[in-house]
Short mmCIF file of C-alpha atoms in Angstrom, two decimals:
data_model
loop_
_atom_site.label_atom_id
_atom_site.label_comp_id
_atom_site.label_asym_id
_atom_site.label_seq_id
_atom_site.Cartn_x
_atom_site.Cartn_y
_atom_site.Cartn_z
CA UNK A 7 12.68 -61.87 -95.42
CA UNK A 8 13.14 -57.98 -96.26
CA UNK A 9 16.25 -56.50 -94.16
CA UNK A 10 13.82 -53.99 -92.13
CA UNK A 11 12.28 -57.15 -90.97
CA UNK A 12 15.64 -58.74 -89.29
CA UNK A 13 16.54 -55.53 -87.96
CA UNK A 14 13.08 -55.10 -86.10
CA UNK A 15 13.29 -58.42 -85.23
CA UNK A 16 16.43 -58.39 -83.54
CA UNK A 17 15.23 -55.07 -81.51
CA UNK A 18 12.18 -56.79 -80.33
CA UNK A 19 14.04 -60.16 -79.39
CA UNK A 20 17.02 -57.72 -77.31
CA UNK A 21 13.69 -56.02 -75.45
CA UNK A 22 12.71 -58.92 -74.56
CA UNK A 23 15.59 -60.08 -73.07
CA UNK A 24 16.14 -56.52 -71.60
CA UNK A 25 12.82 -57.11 -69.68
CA UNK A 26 14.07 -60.76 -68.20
CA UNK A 27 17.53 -59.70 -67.46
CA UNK A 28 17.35 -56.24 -66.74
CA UNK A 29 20.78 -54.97 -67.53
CA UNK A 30 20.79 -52.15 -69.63
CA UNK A 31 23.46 -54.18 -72.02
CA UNK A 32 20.58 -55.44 -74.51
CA UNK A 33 18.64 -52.08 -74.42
CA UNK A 34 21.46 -51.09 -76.39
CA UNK A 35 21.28 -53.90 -79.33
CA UNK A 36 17.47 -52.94 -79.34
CA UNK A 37 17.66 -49.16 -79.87
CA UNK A 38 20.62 -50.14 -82.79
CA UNK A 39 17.71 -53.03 -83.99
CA UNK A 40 15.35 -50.60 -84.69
CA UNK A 41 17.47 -48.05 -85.95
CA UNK A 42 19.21 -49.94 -88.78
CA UNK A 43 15.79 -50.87 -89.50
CA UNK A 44 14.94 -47.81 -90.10
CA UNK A 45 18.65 -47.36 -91.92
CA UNK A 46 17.28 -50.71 -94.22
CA UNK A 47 14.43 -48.54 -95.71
CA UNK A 48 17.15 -46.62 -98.01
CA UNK A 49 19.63 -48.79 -97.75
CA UNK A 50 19.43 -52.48 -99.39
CA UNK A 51 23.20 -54.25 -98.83
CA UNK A 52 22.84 -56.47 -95.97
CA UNK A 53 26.78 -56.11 -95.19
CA UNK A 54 26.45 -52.26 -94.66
CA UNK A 55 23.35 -52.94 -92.64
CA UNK A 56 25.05 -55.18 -90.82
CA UNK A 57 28.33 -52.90 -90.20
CA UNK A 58 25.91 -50.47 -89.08
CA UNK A 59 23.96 -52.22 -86.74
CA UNK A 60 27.56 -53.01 -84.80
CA UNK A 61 28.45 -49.68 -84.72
CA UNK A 62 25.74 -48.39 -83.71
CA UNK A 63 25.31 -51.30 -81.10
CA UNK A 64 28.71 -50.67 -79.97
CA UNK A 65 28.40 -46.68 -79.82
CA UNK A 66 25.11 -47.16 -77.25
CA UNK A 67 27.26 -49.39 -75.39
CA UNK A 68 29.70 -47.10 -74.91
CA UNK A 69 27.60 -43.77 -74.65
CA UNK A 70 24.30 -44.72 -73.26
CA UNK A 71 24.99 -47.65 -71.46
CA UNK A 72 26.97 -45.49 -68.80
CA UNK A 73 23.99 -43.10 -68.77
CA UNK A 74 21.41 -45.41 -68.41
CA UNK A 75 23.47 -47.27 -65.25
CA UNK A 76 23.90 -43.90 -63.55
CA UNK A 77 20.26 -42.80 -63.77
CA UNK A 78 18.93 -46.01 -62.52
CA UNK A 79 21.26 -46.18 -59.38
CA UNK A 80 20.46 -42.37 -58.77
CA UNK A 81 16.10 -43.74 -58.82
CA UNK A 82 17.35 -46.64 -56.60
CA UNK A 83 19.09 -44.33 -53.65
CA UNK A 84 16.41 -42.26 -53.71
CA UNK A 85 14.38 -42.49 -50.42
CA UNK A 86 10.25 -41.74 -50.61
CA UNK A 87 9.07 -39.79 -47.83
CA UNK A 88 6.59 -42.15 -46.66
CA UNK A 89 9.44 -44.75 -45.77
CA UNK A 90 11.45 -42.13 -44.49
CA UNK A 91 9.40 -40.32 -41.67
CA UNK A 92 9.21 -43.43 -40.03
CA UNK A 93 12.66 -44.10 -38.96
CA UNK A 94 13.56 -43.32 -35.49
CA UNK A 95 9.96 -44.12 -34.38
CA UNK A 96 8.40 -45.81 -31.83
CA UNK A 97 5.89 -48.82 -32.68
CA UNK A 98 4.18 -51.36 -30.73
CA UNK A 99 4.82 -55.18 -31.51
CA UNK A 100 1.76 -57.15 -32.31
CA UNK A 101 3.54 -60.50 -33.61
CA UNK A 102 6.20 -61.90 -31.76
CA UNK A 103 9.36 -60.43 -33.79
CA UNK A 104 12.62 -62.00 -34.40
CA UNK A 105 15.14 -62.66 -37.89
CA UNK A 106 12.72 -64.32 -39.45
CA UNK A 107 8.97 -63.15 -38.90
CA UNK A 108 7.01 -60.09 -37.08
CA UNK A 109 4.52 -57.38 -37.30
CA UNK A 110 4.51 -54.05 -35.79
CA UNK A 111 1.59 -51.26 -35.49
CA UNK A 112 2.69 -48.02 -35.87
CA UNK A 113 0.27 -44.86 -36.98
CA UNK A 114 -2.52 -47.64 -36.93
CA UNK A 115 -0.56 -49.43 -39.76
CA UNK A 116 0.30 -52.66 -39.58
CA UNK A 117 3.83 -53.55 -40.82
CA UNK A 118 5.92 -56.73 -41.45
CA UNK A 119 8.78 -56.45 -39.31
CA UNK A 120 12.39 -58.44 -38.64
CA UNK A 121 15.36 -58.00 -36.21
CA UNK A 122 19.06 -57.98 -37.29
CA UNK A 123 20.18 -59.57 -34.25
CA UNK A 124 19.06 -62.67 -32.66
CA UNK A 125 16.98 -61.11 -30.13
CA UNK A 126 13.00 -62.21 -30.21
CA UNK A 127 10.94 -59.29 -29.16
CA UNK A 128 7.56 -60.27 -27.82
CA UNK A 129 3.98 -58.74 -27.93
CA UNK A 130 2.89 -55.84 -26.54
CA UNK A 131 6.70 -54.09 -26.70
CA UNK A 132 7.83 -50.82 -27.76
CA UNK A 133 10.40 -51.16 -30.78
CA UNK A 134 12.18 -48.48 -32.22
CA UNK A 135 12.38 -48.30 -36.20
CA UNK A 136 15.79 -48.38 -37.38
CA UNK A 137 15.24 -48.91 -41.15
CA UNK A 138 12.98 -50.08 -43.86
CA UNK A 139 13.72 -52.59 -46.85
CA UNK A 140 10.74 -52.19 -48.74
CA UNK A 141 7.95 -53.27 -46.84
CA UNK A 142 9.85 -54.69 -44.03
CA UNK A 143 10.60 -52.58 -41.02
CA UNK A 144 14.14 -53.57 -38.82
CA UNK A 145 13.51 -52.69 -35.22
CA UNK A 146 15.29 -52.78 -31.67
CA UNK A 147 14.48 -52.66 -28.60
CA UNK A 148 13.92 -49.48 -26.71
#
């Protein structure tokens, strides 16, 4: 097997574990995969290519890894406006809502909903909305 081969090998095998345990650790190993592949086109000694494909693994550890972390917590805290405006709203109950299971009608939407407490809140009340995990409202009592 040519060196190139190895090298894009190894980049597509740390994708794919990228993509099943999302971490941003074997992102790294993939961008230095498919550089040193790119490296092996010039270069033919497997022990350089190999030095190189550490250092380079070990540099986007240090340098992009951080970068990568930051930017995906900063796209996690950020709020869409659509789950936003409806905090602090008033919606009527249409399932029977409690810990476990619920729906709630609000701007003719229906919506999954769930208590924190362990208060059951039956049909036909007005909830407040007092956040949103996904697409599951939390409510209380009004």
């Amino acid at each position: 097997m040519v060196p190139w081969q190895i090298f894009v090998i190894a980049g597509i095998v740390s994708v794919i574990f990228e993509m099943v345990l999302p971490s941003m650790f074997f992102l790294n190993f993939a961008i230095a995969g498919f550089i040193t592949a790119i490296i092996s086109l010039f270069v033919t000694d497997l022990t350089v290519l190999t030095i190189d494909f550490a250092v380079l693994a070990l540099l986007s550890i240090i340098i992009l890894r951080p970068i990568l972390l930051k930017t995906l917590k900063s796209s996690k805290e950020k709020e869409t406006g659509i789950k936003s405006e409806y905090i602090g709203q008033i919606a009527k109950v249409v399932k029977p809502v409690n810990k476990f299971a619920g729906v709630i009608t609000i701007y003719e939407e229906r919506w999954e909903a769930r208590v924190e407490n362990d208060d059951e809140i039956p049909v036909g009340e007005e909830v407040r909305i007092v956040k949103n995990d996904s697409l599951i409202m939390y409510v209380e009592r009004i």
